[in-house]
């Protein structure tokens, strides 16, 4: 019997990349692999995505792990670098860097590097997290152009705040702000995250930056991957390790938080927040056993959850339980746990076994 296991379907991953290409046929694809490829396994995911044009990560250590794993494609550091030592490493390892503020530009201007670095200049069009004020684009661009440490073909990017909601005018405003301020610069552009790719065709341009949708999950509000012809890549499973009878009025688990209203049966599953399952998943959160939905009852503990089997006698000790995956969208579990699928995927812990499959 297999305990906590994340089965990763590499065929589904590549079908999702093909779906990105179908939605944005004129764009090159920078596959976003930060946070351990959203919990799917950094190096294995990169090695599997042979058709991607580039990869993107958040931290330089993630980029170094990719190079150590034999990945030779361009790797973009989405936040750039924050220390001159890292600038030297980026030059040696041939990473592309984002420049999003004056301090990063100053560091570039005052560095001695083995070779020039490819730069993505990031404009802040309304997210107000990273990026330069768009009206400063010309000024920054000219300084980058005349900097000996910057390779030719400087690229421009921005990031959306509300692209998951097609009714929200913020994305149109951000695009307008972007295009108005880059008029004198004729370079490669990159705006769209997954939600931009799915919901905002005008944002596609030369490059797109999909993360979540590569893993088969919907980036849009109130939707699942299937709605956009995406296939779930992760299937999180474990097994029934005990089955018990509970009498009407008895309680189950920590805090005695759930009380049986009838005589019933409880299946104990080897899966808890120590595996990354959300502790706040309430009573009623679904799991799938032998193709049938059952509900969690009682609190999620570190190593176990409890599921009400009721009068269903088909479930046996050792049966496999799907916590999310192709048959149970992680988007649905996220909603029960009042979080987002991104967080659930990233939170998978090292004790979960990874099993990579190719259909
Ligand atoms: C994480 C990230 C992405 C990918 O976003 P998804 O919503 O997962 O597609 C793209 N661009 C930047 C700057 C990011 O930080």
CSV table of C-alpha atoms and ligand atoms in Angstrom, one decimal:
chain,number,residue,atom,x,y,z
A,1,UNK,CA,0.0,0.0,0.0
A,2,UNK,CA,1.3,3.4,-1.0
A,3,UNK,CA,1.1,6.3,1.5
A,4,UNK,CA,1.2,10.0,0.6
A,5,UNK,CA,2.1,10.1,-3.1
A,6,UNK,CA,2.1,12.9,-5.7
A,7,UNK,CA,1.7,11.2,-9.1
A,8,UNK,CA,3.0,13.6,-11.8
A,9,UNK,CA,1.7,13.1,-15.3
A,10,UNK,CA,4.3,14.4,-17.7
A,11,UNK,CA,2.2,13.8,-20.7
A,12,UNK,CA,-0.5,16.0,-19.3
A,13,UNK,CA,2.2,18.7,-18.6
A,14,UNK,CA,3.2,18.7,-22.2
A,15,UNK,CA,-0.4,18.7,-23.4
A,16,UNK,CA,-0.9,21.8,-21.3
A,17,UNK,CA,2.2,23.4,-22.9
A,18,UNK,CA,0.7,22.6,-26.3
A,19,UNK,CA,-2.5,24.2,-25.2
A,20,UNK,CA,-0.6,27.4,-24.3
A,21,UNK,CA,0.9,27.4,-27.8
A,22,UNK,CA,-2.6,26.9,-29.3
A,23,UNK,CA,-3.9,29.9,-27.3
A,24,UNK,CA,-0.9,32.1,-28.0
A,25,UNK,CA,0.3,30.8,-31.4
A,26,UNK,CA,2.6,33.7,-32.1
A,27,UNK,CA,4.3,33.9,-28.7
A,28,UNK,CA,7.4,32.2,-27.4
A,29,UNK,CA,6.8,30.5,-24.0
A,30,UNK,CA,8.7,31.1,-20.8
A,31,UNK,CA,7.6,28.3,-18.5
A,32,UNK,CA,7.5,29.4,-14.9
A,33,UNK,CA,9.0,26.9,-12.6
A,34,UNK,CA,9.4,28.8,-9.3
A,35,UNK,CA,8.6,27.1,-5.9
A,36,UNK,CA,9.7,23.7,-7.0
A,37,UNK,CA,7.7,24.0,-10.2
A,38,UNK,CA,4.6,24.7,-8.1
A,39,UNK,CA,5.3,21.6,-6.1
A,40,UNK,CA,5.7,19.3,-9.1
A,41,UNK,CA,9.5,18.9,-8.9
A,42,UNK,CA,11.8,21.6,-10.4
A,43,UNK,CA,14.4,19.7,-12.4
A,44,UNK,CA,12.1,16.8,-13.7
A,45,UNK,CA,9.5,19.3,-14.9
A,46,UNK,CA,12.2,21.4,-16.7
A,47,UNK,CA,13.7,18.3,-18.3
A,48,UNK,CA,10.2,17.2,-19.5
A,49,UNK,CA,9.3,20.6,-21.0
A,50,UNK,CA,11.6,20.2,-24.1
A,51,UNK,CA,9.4,22.4,-26.2
A,52,UNK,CA,9.6,25.5,-23.9
A,53,UNK,CA,11.6,28.4,-25.2
A,54,UNK,CA,12.9,29.5,-21.8
A,55,UNK,CA,12.3,28.9,-18.0
A,56,UNK,CA,11.6,31.4,-15.3
A,57,UNK,CA,12.2,31.2,-11.5
A,58,UNK,CA,12.0,33.6,-8.6
A,59,UNK,CA,15.3,32.8,-6.8
A,60,UNK,CA,18.8,32.4,-8.0
A,61,UNK,CA,19.1,29.1,-6.1
A,62,UNK,CA,16.3,27.7,-8.2
A,63,UNK,CA,18.1,28.7,-11.4
A,64,UNK,CA,21.4,27.1,-10.1
A,65,UNK,CA,19.5,23.9,-9.3
A,66,UNK,CA,18.3,23.8,-12.9
A,67,UNK,CA,21.8,24.3,-14.3
A,68,UNK,CA,23.1,21.6,-11.9
A,69,UNK,CA,20.3,19.3,-13.3
A,70,UNK,CA,21.7,19.8,-16.8
A,71,UNK,CA,19.1,22.4,-18.0
A,72,UNK,CA,20.7,24.5,-20.8
A,73,UNK,CA,17.8,26.6,-21.9
A,74,UNK,CA,17.6,30.4,-21.0
A,75,UNK,CA,16.6,30.9,-17.4
A,76,UNK,CA,15.0,34.2,-16.3
A,77,UNK,CA,15.3,35.5,-12.7
A,78,UNK,CA,11.9,37.1,-12.3
A,79,UNK,CA,13.0,39.4,-9.5
A,80,UNK,CA,16.5,40.0,-10.8
A,81,UNK,CA,19.4,39.9,-8.3
A,82,UNK,CA,19.9,41.7,-5.1
A,83,UNK,CA,23.6,41.3,-4.4
A,84,UNK,CA,26.6,41.9,-6.6
A,85,UNK,CA,27.9,38.4,-6.0
A,86,UNK,CA,24.7,37.1,-7.5
A,87,UNK,CA,25.1,39.3,-10.5
A,88,UNK,CA,28.5,37.7,-11.1
A,89,UNK,CA,26.9,34.2,-10.7
A,90,UNK,CA,24.1,35.2,-13.1
A,91,UNK,CA,26.7,36.3,-15.7
A,92,UNK,CA,28.7,33.1,-15.3
A,93,UNK,CA,25.6,30.8,-15.5
A,94,UNK,CA,24.1,32.8,-18.3
A,95,UNK,CA,20.9,33.7,-16.5
A,96,UNK,CA,18.6,36.5,-17.8
A,97,UNK,CA,17.8,39.0,-15.1
A,98,UNK,CA,14.8,41.3,-14.6
A,99,UNK,CA,15.7,44.9,-13.7
A,100,UNK,CA,12.9,46.5,-11.7
A,101,UNK,CA,14.4,49.4,-9.9
A,102,UNK,CA,17.2,52.0,-9.8
A,103,UNK,CA,19.3,49.9,-7.3
A,104,UNK,CA,19.5,47.0,-9.7
A,105,UNK,CA,20.4,49.2,-12.6
A,106,UNK,CA,23.1,50.9,-10.5
A,107,UNK,CA,24.6,47.5,-9.6
A,108,UNK,CA,24.7,46.5,-13.2
A,109,UNK,CA,26.4,49.8,-14.2
A,110,UNK,CA,29.1,49.4,-11.6
A,111,UNK,CA,29.9,45.7,-12.0
A,112,UNK,CA,32.8,43.9,-13.7
A,113,UNK,CA,31.3,40.8,-15.4
A,114,UNK,CA,32.8,38.0,-17.4
A,115,UNK,CA,30.1,38.6,-20.1
A,116,UNK,CA,27.1,40.8,-20.7
A,117,UNK,CA,23.8,39.8,-19.2
A,118,UNK,CA,20.4,39.6,-21.0
A,119,UNK,CA,18.0,42.0,-19.3
A,120,UNK,CA,14.2,42.2,-19.0
A,121,UNK,CA,13.2,45.7,-17.9
A,122,UNK,CA,10.1,45.5,-15.8
A,123,UNK,CA,7.5,48.3,-15.8
A,124,UNK,CA,5.0,48.7,-13.0
A,125,UNK,CA,1.7,49.3,-14.7
A,126,UNK,CA,-0.5,49.0,-11.6
A,127,UNK,CA,0.4,46.0,-9.6
A,128,UNK,CA,2.6,48.2,-7.4
A,129,UNK,CA,4.9,45.4,-6.3
A,130,UNK,CA,7.9,45.4,-8.6
A,131,UNK,CA,8.8,47.6,-11.6
A,132,UNK,CA,9.8,51.1,-12.6
A,133,UNK,CA,7.3,53.9,-13.1
A,134,UNK,CA,6.4,53.5,-16.8
A,135,UNK,CA,7.2,57.1,-17.6
A,136,UNK,CA,10.9,56.4,-16.7
A,137,UNK,CA,11.0,53.6,-19.4
A,138,UNK,CA,13.0,55.7,-21.9
A,139,UNK,CA,15.5,56.8,-19.4
A,140,UNK,CA,16.1,53.3,-18.0
A,141,UNK,CA,16.2,51.8,-21.5
A,142,UNK,CA,18.9,54.2,-22.6
A,143,UNK,CA,21.0,53.6,-19.6
A,144,UNK,CA,20.7,49.8,-20.1
A,145,UNK,CA,21.6,50.2,-23.8
A,146,UNK,CA,24.8,52.1,-23.0
A,147,UNK,CA,25.8,49.7,-20.2
A,148,UNK,CA,28.7,47.4,-21.2
A,149,UNK,CA,27.3,44.6,-18.9
A,150,UNK,CA,24.0,44.5,-20.7
A,151,UNK,CA,23.6,42.2,-23.8
A,152,UNK,CA,21.8,43.5,-26.9
A,153,UNK,CA,18.1,43.0,-27.3
A,154,UNK,CA,16.8,44.3,-24.0
A,155,UNK,CA,13.3,43.0,-23.4
A,156,UNK,CA,10.3,44.7,-21.7
A,157,UNK,CA,7.8,43.2,-19.3
A,158,UNK,CA,5.0,43.9,-16.8
A,159,UNK,CA,2.8,41.8,-14.6
A,160,UNK,CA,-1.0,41.8,-14.2
A,161,UNK,CA,-2.9,42.2,-10.9
A,162,UNK,CA,-6.4,41.1,-11.8
A,163,UNK,CA,-6.2,39.1,-15.0
A,164,UNK,CA,-8.1,36.2,-13.4
A,165,UNK,CA,-11.2,38.3,-13.7
A,166,UNK,CA,-12.3,39.1,-17.3
A,167,UNK,CA,-14.9,41.6,-16.0
A,168,UNK,CA,-12.2,43.7,-14.3
A,169,UNK,CA,-11.1,46.7,-16.3
A,170,UNK,CA,-7.7,46.8,-14.5
A,171,UNK,CA,-6.0,44.6,-17.1
A,172,UNK,CA,-7.1,46.8,-20.0
A,173,UNK,CA,-5.8,49.8,-18.0
A,174,UNK,CA,-2.5,48.1,-17.3
A,175,UNK,CA,-2.0,47.2,-21.0
A,176,UNK,CA,-2.8,50.7,-22.1
A,177,UNK,CA,-0.3,52.1,-19.6
A,178,UNK,CA,2.3,49.7,-20.8
A,179,UNK,CA,1.9,50.3,-24.5
A,180,UNK,CA,1.7,54.1,-24.1
A,181,UNK,CA,5.1,54.2,-22.4
A,182,UNK,CA,7.1,52.0,-24.6
A,183,UNK,CA,6.3,53.7,-27.9
A,184,UNK,CA,9.9,54.7,-28.6
A,185,UNK,CA,11.3,51.2,-27.8
A,186,UNK,CA,10.8,48.4,-30.4
A,187,UNK,CA,11.8,45.3,-28.5
A,188,UNK,CA,10.4,42.0,-27.4
A,189,UNK,CA,7.5,42.3,-24.9
A,190,UNK,CA,6.1,40.0,-22.2
A,191,UNK,CA,3.0,40.7,-20.3
A,192,UNK,CA,0.8,37.6,-19.9
A,193,UNK,CA,0.8,35.1,-17.0
A,194,UNK,CA,-1.6,32.1,-17.3
A,195,UNK,CA,-4.7,34.3,-16.8
A,196,UNK,CA,-3.4,36.7,-19.5
A,197,UNK,CA,-2.9,33.8,-21.8
A,198,UNK,CA,-6.4,32.4,-21.2
A,199,UNK,CA,-8.4,35.6,-20.8
A,200,UNK,CA,-6.6,38.5,-22.5
A,201,UNK,CA,-5.4,37.7,-26.1
A,202,UNK,CA,-4.2,41.2,-26.7
A,203,UNK,CA,-1.6,40.7,-24.0
A,204,UNK,CA,0.2,37.8,-25.7
A,205,UNK,CA,2.9,39.7,-27.7
A,206,UNK,CA,6.3,38.1,-28.3
A,207,UNK,CA,6.5,36.1,-25.0
A,208,UNK,CA,4.1,34.6,-22.5
A,209,UNK,CA,4.8,33.5,-19.0
A,210,UNK,CA,2.6,30.6,-18.0
A,211,UNK,CA,2.9,29.0,-14.6
A,212,UNK,CA,-0.3,27.6,-13.1
A,213,UNK,CA,-1.9,26.5,-16.4
A,214,UNK,CA,1.0,24.3,-17.3
A,215,UNK,CA,0.1,22.2,-14.3
A,216,UNK,CA,-3.4,21.9,-15.5
A,217,UNK,CA,-5.1,24.3,-13.1
A,218,UNK,CA,-7.4,27.1,-14.1
A,219,UNK,CA,-6.0,30.6,-13.5
A,220,UNK,CA,-9.5,32.1,-13.8
A,221,UNK,CA,-12.0,32.7,-11.1
A,222,UNK,CA,-14.7,30.1,-10.6
A,223,UNK,CA,-13.3,27.7,-13.3
A,224,UNK,CA,-11.3,24.5,-13.4
A,225,UNK,CA,-8.6,23.4,-15.8
A,226,UNK,CA,-11.1,21.4,-17.9
A,227,UNK,CA,-12.9,24.6,-18.8
A,228,UNK,CA,-9.8,25.7,-20.7
A,229,UNK,CA,-8.9,22.2,-22.1
A,230,UNK,CA,-6.1,21.7,-19.5
A,231,UNK,CA,-5.3,18.4,-17.8
A,232,UNK,CA,-4.4,18.1,-14.1
A,233,UNK,CA,-0.8,17.1,-13.8
A,234,UNK,CA,-0.7,16.2,-10.1
A,235,UNK,CA,-2.7,13.4,-8.6
A,236,UNK,CA,-2.3,13.5,-4.8
A,237,UNK,CA,-3.1,10.1,-3.3
A,238,UNK,CA,-2.8,8.1,-0.1
A,239,UNK,CA,-4.4,5.0,1.4
A,240,UNK,CA,-7.0,3.9,4.0
A,241,UNK,CA,-4.9,2.8,7.0
A,242,UNK,CA,-7.9,2.0,9.4
A,243,UNK,CA,-11.6,1.6,9.3
A,244,UNK,CA,-13.6,2.0,12.4
A,245,UNK,CA,-17.2,2.0,13.7
A,246,UNK,CA,-18.3,5.1,15.5
A,247,UNK,CA,-21.6,5.2,17.5
A,248,UNK,CA,-24.2,8.0,17.3
A,249,UNK,CA,-23.0,10.8,19.7
A,250,UNK,CA,-19.3,9.8,19.6
A,251,UNK,CA,-16.8,12.4,18.4
A,252,UNK,CA,-13.8,12.0,16.0
A,253,UNK,CA,-10.4,13.6,16.1
A,254,UNK,CA,-8.8,16.6,17.9
A,255,UNK,CA,-11.0,19.0,19.8
A,256,UNK,CA,-13.8,16.4,19.3
A,257,UNK,CA,-14.8,18.8,16.5
A,258,UNK,CA,-17.1,16.4,14.7
A,259,UNK,CA,-19.9,14.3,16.3
A,260,UNK,CA,-21.6,11.4,14.6
A,261,UNK,CA,-25.4,11.8,14.4
A,262,UNK,CA,-25.9,8.1,13.6
A,263,UNK,CA,-24.0,4.9,13.9
A,264,UNK,CA,-21.4,5.2,11.1
A,265,UNK,CA,-18.1,4.1,9.8
A,266,UNK,CA,-14.9,6.2,9.5
A,267,UNK,CA,-12.0,5.6,7.2
A,268,UNK,CA,-8.6,6.9,8.4
A,269,UNK,CA,-6.4,8.2,5.5
A,270,UNK,CA,-2.6,8.6,5.8
A,271,UNK,CA,-2.6,12.2,4.7
A,272,UNK,CA,-2.4,15.4,6.8
A,273,UNK,CA,-1.0,18.9,7.0
A,274,UNK,CA,2.5,17.3,7.4
A,275,UNK,CA,2.1,16.2,3.8
A,276,UNK,CA,0.8,19.6,2.7
A,277,UNK,CA,-2.9,18.8,2.9
A,278,UNK,CA,-4.6,22.1,4.1
A,279,UNK,CA,-5.4,22.0,7.8
A,280,UNK,CA,-8.4,24.2,7.3
A,281,UNK,CA,-10.2,21.8,5.0
A,282,UNK,CA,-13.6,21.7,6.8
A,283,UNK,CA,-16.2,18.9,7.3
A,284,UNK,CA,-17.6,18.1,3.9
A,285,UNK,CA,-14.3,18.5,1.9
A,286,UNK,CA,-14.5,15.7,-0.7
A,287,UNK,CA,-12.0,12.9,-1.3
A,288,UNK,CA,-12.4,10.1,-3.9
A,289,UNK,CA,-12.2,6.4,-3.1
A,290,UNK,CA,-12.8,3.8,-5.8
A,291,UNK,CA,-14.4,6.4,-8.0
A,292,UNK,CA,-16.9,7.6,-5.3
A,293,UNK,CA,-16.9,10.8,-3.4
A,294,UNK,CA,-16.7,10.8,0.4
A,295,UNK,CA,-16.5,13.7,2.9
A,296,UNK,CA,-13.8,14.6,5.5
A,297,UNK,CA,-15.2,14.8,9.0
A,298,UNK,CA,-13.3,16.1,12.0
A,299,UNK,CA,-10.1,18.1,12.0
A,300,UNK,CA,-7.2,17.5,9.6
A,301,UNK,CA,-4.3,16.3,11.8
A,302,UNK,CA,-0.6,16.2,10.9
A,303,UNK,CA,-0.5,12.7,9.5
A,304,UNK,CA,-4.2,11.7,9.1
A,305,UNK,CA,-7.6,12.7,8.0
A,306,UNK,CA,-10.9,11.0,8.8
A,307,UNK,CA,-13.5,10.3,6.2
A,308,UNK,CA,-17.1,9.3,6.8
A,309,UNK,CA,-17.9,6.0,5.0
A,310,UNK,CA,-21.4,5.7,6.4
A,311,UNK,CA,-23.1,2.5,5.3
A,312,UNK,CA,-20.8,2.1,2.3
A,313,UNK,CA,-19.1,-1.3,2.9
A,314,UNK,CA,-17.2,-1.4,-0.4
A,315,UNK,CA,-14.2,0.6,0.9
A,316,UNK,CA,-11.4,-1.7,2.3
A,317,UNK,CA,-8.3,-1.3,4.3
A,318,UNK,CA,-5.5,-0.3,1.9
A,319,UNK,CA,-7.8,1.3,-0.7
A,320,UNK,CA,-6.4,4.3,-2.6
A,321,UNK,CA,-7.7,7.7,-1.8
A,322,UNK,CA,-7.4,10.7,-4.2
A,323,UNK,CA,-7.1,14.0,-2.4
A,324,UNK,CA,-7.0,16.0,-5.7
A,325,UNK,CA,-6.2,15.3,-9.3
A,326,UNK,CA,-7.9,14.5,-12.6
A,327,UNK,CA,-11.1,13.3,-10.8
A,328,UNK,CA,-11.2,16.0,-8.1
A,329,UNK,CA,-10.0,19.4,-9.1
A,330,UNK,CA,-7.5,21.1,-6.8
A,331,UNK,CA,-9.5,24.3,-7.5
A,332,UNK,CA,-12.4,22.7,-5.6
A,333,UNK,CA,-10.3,21.7,-2.6
A,334,UNK,CA,-8.8,25.2,-2.5
A,335,UNK,CA,-12.3,26.7,-2.3
A,336,UNK,CA,-13.3,24.4,0.6
A,337,UNK,CA,-10.0,25.3,2.4
A,338,UNK,CA,-10.6,29.1,1.6
A,339,UNK,CA,-7.2,29.3,-0.2
A,340,UNK,CA,-6.0,29.2,-3.9
A,341,UNK,CA,-4.7,26.2,-5.8
A,342,UNK,CA,-1.3,27.8,-6.1
A,343,UNK,CA,-0.8,27.5,-2.3
A,344,UNK,CA,-2.0,23.9,-2.1
A,345,UNK,CA,0.4,22.8,-4.9
A,346,UNK,CA,3.4,24.7,-3.4
A,347,UNK,CA,2.7,23.3,0.1
A,348,UNK,CA,3.4,19.6,-0.8
A,349,UNK,CA,6.1,18.6,1.7
A,350,UNK,CA,9.3,16.5,1.2
A,351,UNK,CA,7.8,13.4,2.8
A,352,UNK,CA,5.4,12.9,0.0
A,353,UNK,CA,6.7,10.4,-2.5
A,354,UNK,CA,6.9,11.6,-6.2
A,355,UNK,CA,6.0,9.3,-8.9
A,356,UNK,CA,6.5,10.5,-12.5
A,357,UNK,CA,4.4,8.9,-15.2
A,358,UNK,CA,4.3,9.2,-19.0
A,359,UNK,CA,1.1,8.0,-20.6
B,1,LIG,C1,4.5,33.5,-10.9
B,1,LIG,C2,4.7,34.5,-12.0
B,1,LIG,C3,4.1,34.1,-13.3
B,1,LIG,C4,3.3,32.9,-13.5
B,1,LIG,O1,2.0,33.2,-13.0
B,1,LIG,P1,0.8,32.1,-13.2
B,1,LIG,O2,-0.4,32.8,-12.7
B,1,LIG,O3,1.2,30.9,-12.4
B,1,LIG,O4,0.7,31.8,-14.7
B,1,LIG,C5,4.3,35.0,-14.3
B,1,LIG,N1,5.0,36.2,-14.1
B,1,LIG,C6,5.6,36.5,-12.9
B,1,LIG,C7,6.3,37.8,-12.8
B,1,LIG,C8,5.4,35.7,-11.8
B,1,LIG,O5,5.9,36.0,-10.6
